[in-house]
PDB file of C-alpha atoms in Angstrom:
ATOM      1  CA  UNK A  10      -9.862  90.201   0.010  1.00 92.00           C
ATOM      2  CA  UNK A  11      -7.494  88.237   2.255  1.00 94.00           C
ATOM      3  CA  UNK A  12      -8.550  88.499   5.653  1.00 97.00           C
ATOM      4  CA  UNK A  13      -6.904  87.613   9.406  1.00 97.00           C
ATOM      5  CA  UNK A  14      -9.577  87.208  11.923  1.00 97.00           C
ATOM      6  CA  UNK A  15      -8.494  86.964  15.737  1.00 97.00           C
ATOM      7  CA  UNK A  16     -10.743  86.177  18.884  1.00 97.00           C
ATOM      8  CA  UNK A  17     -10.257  86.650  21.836  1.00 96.00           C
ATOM      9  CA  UNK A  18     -11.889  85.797  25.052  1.00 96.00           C
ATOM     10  CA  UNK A  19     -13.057  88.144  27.961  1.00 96.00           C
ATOM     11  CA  UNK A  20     -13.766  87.638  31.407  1.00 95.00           C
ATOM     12  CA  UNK A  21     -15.866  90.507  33.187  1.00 94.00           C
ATOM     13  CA  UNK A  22     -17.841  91.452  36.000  1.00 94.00           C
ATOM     14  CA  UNK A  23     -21.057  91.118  33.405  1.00 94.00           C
ATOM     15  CA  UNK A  24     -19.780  87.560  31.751  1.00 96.00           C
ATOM     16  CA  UNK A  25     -17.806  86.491  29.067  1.00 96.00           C
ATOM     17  CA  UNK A  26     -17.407  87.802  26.052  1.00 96.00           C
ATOM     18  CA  UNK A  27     -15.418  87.116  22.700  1.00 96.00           C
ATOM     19  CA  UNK A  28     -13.684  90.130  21.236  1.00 96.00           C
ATOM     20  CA  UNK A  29     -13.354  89.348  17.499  1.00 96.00           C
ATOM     21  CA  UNK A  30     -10.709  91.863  14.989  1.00 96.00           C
ATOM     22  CA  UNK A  31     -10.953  91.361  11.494  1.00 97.00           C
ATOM     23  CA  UNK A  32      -8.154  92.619   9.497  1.00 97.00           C
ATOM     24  CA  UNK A  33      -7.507  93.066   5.709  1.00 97.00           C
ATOM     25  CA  UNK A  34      -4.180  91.547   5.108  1.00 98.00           C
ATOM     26  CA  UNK A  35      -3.852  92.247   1.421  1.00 97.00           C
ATOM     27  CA  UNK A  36      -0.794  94.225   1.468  1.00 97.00           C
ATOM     28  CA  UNK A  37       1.187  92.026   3.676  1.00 97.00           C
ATOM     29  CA  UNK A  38       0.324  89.186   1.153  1.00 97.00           C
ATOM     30  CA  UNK A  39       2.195  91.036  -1.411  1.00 97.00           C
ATOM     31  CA  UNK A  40       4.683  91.810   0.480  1.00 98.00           C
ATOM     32  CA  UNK A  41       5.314  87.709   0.711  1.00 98.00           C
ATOM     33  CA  UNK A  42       4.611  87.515  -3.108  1.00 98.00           C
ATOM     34  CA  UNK A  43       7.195  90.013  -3.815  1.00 98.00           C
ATOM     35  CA  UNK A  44       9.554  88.486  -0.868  1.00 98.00           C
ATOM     36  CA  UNK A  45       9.280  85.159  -2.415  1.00 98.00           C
ATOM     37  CA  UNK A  46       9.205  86.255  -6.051  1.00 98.00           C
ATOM     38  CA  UNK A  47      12.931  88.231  -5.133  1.00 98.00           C
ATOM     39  CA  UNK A  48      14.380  85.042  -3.435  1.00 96.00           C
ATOM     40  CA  UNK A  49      13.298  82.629  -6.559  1.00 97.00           C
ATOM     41  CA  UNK A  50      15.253  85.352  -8.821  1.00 97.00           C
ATOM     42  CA  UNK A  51      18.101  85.414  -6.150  1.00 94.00           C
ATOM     43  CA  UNK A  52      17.999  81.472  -6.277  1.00 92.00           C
ATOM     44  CA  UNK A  53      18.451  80.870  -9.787  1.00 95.00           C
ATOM     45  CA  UNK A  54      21.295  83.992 -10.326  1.00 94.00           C
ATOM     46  CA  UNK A  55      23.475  81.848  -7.680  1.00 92.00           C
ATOM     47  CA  UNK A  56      22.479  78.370  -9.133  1.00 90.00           C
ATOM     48  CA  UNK A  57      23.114  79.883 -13.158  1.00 93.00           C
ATOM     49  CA  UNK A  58      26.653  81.381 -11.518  1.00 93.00           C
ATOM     50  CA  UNK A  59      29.678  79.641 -13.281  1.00 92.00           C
ATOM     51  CA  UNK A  60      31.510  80.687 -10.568  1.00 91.00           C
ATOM     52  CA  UNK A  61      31.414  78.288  -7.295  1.00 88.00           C
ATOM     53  CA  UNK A  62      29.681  80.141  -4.633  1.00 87.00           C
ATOM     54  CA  UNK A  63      29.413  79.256  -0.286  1.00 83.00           C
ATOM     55  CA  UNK A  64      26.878  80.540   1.801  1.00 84.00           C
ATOM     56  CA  UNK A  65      27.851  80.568   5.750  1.00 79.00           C
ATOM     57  CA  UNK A  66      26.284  81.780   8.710  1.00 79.00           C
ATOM     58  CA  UNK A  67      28.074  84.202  11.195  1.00 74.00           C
ATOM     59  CA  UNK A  68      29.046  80.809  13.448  1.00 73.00           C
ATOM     60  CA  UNK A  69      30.974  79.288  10.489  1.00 71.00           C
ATOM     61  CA  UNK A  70      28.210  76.713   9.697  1.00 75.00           C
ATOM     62  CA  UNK A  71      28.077  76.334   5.751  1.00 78.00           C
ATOM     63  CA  UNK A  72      24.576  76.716   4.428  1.00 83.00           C
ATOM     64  CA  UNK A  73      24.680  76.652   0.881  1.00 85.00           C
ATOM     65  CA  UNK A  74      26.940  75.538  -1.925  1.00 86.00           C
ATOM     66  CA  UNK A  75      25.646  76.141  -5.715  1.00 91.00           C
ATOM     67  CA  UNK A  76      26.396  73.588  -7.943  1.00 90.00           C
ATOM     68  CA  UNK A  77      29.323  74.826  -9.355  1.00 91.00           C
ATOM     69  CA  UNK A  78      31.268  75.062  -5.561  1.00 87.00           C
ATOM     70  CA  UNK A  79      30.289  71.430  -4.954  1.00 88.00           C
ATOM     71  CA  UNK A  80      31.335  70.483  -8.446  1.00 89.00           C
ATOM     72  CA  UNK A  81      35.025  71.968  -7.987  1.00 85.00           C
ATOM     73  CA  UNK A  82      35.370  71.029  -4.864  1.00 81.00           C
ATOM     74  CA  UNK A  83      34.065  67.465  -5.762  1.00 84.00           C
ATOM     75  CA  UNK A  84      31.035  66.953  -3.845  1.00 85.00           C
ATOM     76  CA  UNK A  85      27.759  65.632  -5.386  1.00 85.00           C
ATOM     77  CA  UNK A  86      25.456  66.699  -2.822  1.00 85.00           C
ATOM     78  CA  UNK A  87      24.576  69.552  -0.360  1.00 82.00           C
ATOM     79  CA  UNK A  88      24.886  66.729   2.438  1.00 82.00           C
ATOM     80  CA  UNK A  89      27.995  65.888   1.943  1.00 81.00           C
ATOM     81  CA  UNK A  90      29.284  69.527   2.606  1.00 79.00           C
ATOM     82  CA  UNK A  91      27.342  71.101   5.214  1.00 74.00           C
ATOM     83  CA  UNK A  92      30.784  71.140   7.508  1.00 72.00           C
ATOM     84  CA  UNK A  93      31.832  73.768  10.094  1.00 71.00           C
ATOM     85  CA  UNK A  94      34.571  75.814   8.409  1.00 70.00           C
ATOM     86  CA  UNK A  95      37.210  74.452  10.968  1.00 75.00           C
ATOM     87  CA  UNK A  96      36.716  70.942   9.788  1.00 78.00           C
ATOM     88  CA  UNK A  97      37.374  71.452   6.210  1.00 76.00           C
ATOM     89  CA  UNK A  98      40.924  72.369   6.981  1.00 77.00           C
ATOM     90  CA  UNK A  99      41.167  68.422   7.648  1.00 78.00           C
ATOM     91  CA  UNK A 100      39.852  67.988   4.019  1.00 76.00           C
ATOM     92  CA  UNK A 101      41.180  71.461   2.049  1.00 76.00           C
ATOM     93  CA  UNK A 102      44.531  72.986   2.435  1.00 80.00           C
ATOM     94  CA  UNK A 103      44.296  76.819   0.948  1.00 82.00           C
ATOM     95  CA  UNK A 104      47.506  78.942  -0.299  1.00 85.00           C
ATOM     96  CA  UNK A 105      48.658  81.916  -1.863  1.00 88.00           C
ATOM     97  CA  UNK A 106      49.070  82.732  -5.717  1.00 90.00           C
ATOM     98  CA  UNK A 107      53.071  82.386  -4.202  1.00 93.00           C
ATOM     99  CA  UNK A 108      51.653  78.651  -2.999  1.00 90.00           C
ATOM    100  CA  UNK A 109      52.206  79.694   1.012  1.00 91.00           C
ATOM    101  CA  UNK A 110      49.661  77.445   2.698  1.00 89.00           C
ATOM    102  CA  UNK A 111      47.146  79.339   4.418  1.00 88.00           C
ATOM    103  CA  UNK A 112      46.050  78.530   8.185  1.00 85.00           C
ATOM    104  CA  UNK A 113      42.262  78.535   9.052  1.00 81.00           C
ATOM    105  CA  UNK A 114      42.264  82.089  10.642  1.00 80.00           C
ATOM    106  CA  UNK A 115      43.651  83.300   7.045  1.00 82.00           C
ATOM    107  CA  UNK A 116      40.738  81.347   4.949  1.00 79.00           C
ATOM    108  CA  UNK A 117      38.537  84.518   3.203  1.00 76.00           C
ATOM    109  CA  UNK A 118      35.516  83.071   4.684  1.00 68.00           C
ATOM    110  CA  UNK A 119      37.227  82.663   8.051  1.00 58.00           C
ATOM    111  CA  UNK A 120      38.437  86.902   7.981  1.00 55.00           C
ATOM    112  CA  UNK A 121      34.946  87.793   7.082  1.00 53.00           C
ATOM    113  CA  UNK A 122      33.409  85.926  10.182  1.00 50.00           C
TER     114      UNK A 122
END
């Protein structure tokens, strides 16, 4: 049985003591098994995608490209693309089906932020 023991030390009018807790942890362990078997299944759905796929925090900062997003976009590593969105308007320009360039502000990614 997985356990978490804590101590902690008293000070009292009689001495010092140590207050020890022992707790059984099992469930929260599979709770992280199950946690970490969801984001391997998550991992390989978005690497196995044929579709190019970005992953972005709220601030704009690019996390996560799969392989096929660097691939069309012709990177060869996650290094090369871990860009704030506003500086890949120096190295992307993005348009319409009607071929209207789009500014930054219109980019998907930059509407959902």
């Amino acid at each position: 049985v997985p356990i978490e023991i804590g101590l902690n030390p008293i000070e009292t009018a009689e001495g010092a003591f140590v207050l020890a807790s022992v707790i059984d942890i099992s469930e929260r362990k599979r709770s992280e098994q199950v946690l970490r078997e969801s984001e391997e299944r998550l991992q390989t759905i978005i690497e196995n995608l044929s579709e190019g796929l970005v992953i972005s925090d709220l601030n704009g900062q690019l996390l996560h490209w799969n392989r096929p997003g660097l691939k069309m976009l012709g990177f060869s590593s996650m290094e090369e693309c871990l860009l704030k969105l506003p500086e890949f308007e120096k190295i992307f320009e993005l348009s319409t089906l009607d071929g209207s360039v789009l500014k930054l502000e219109e980019w998907p990614l930059a509407r959902v932020i």
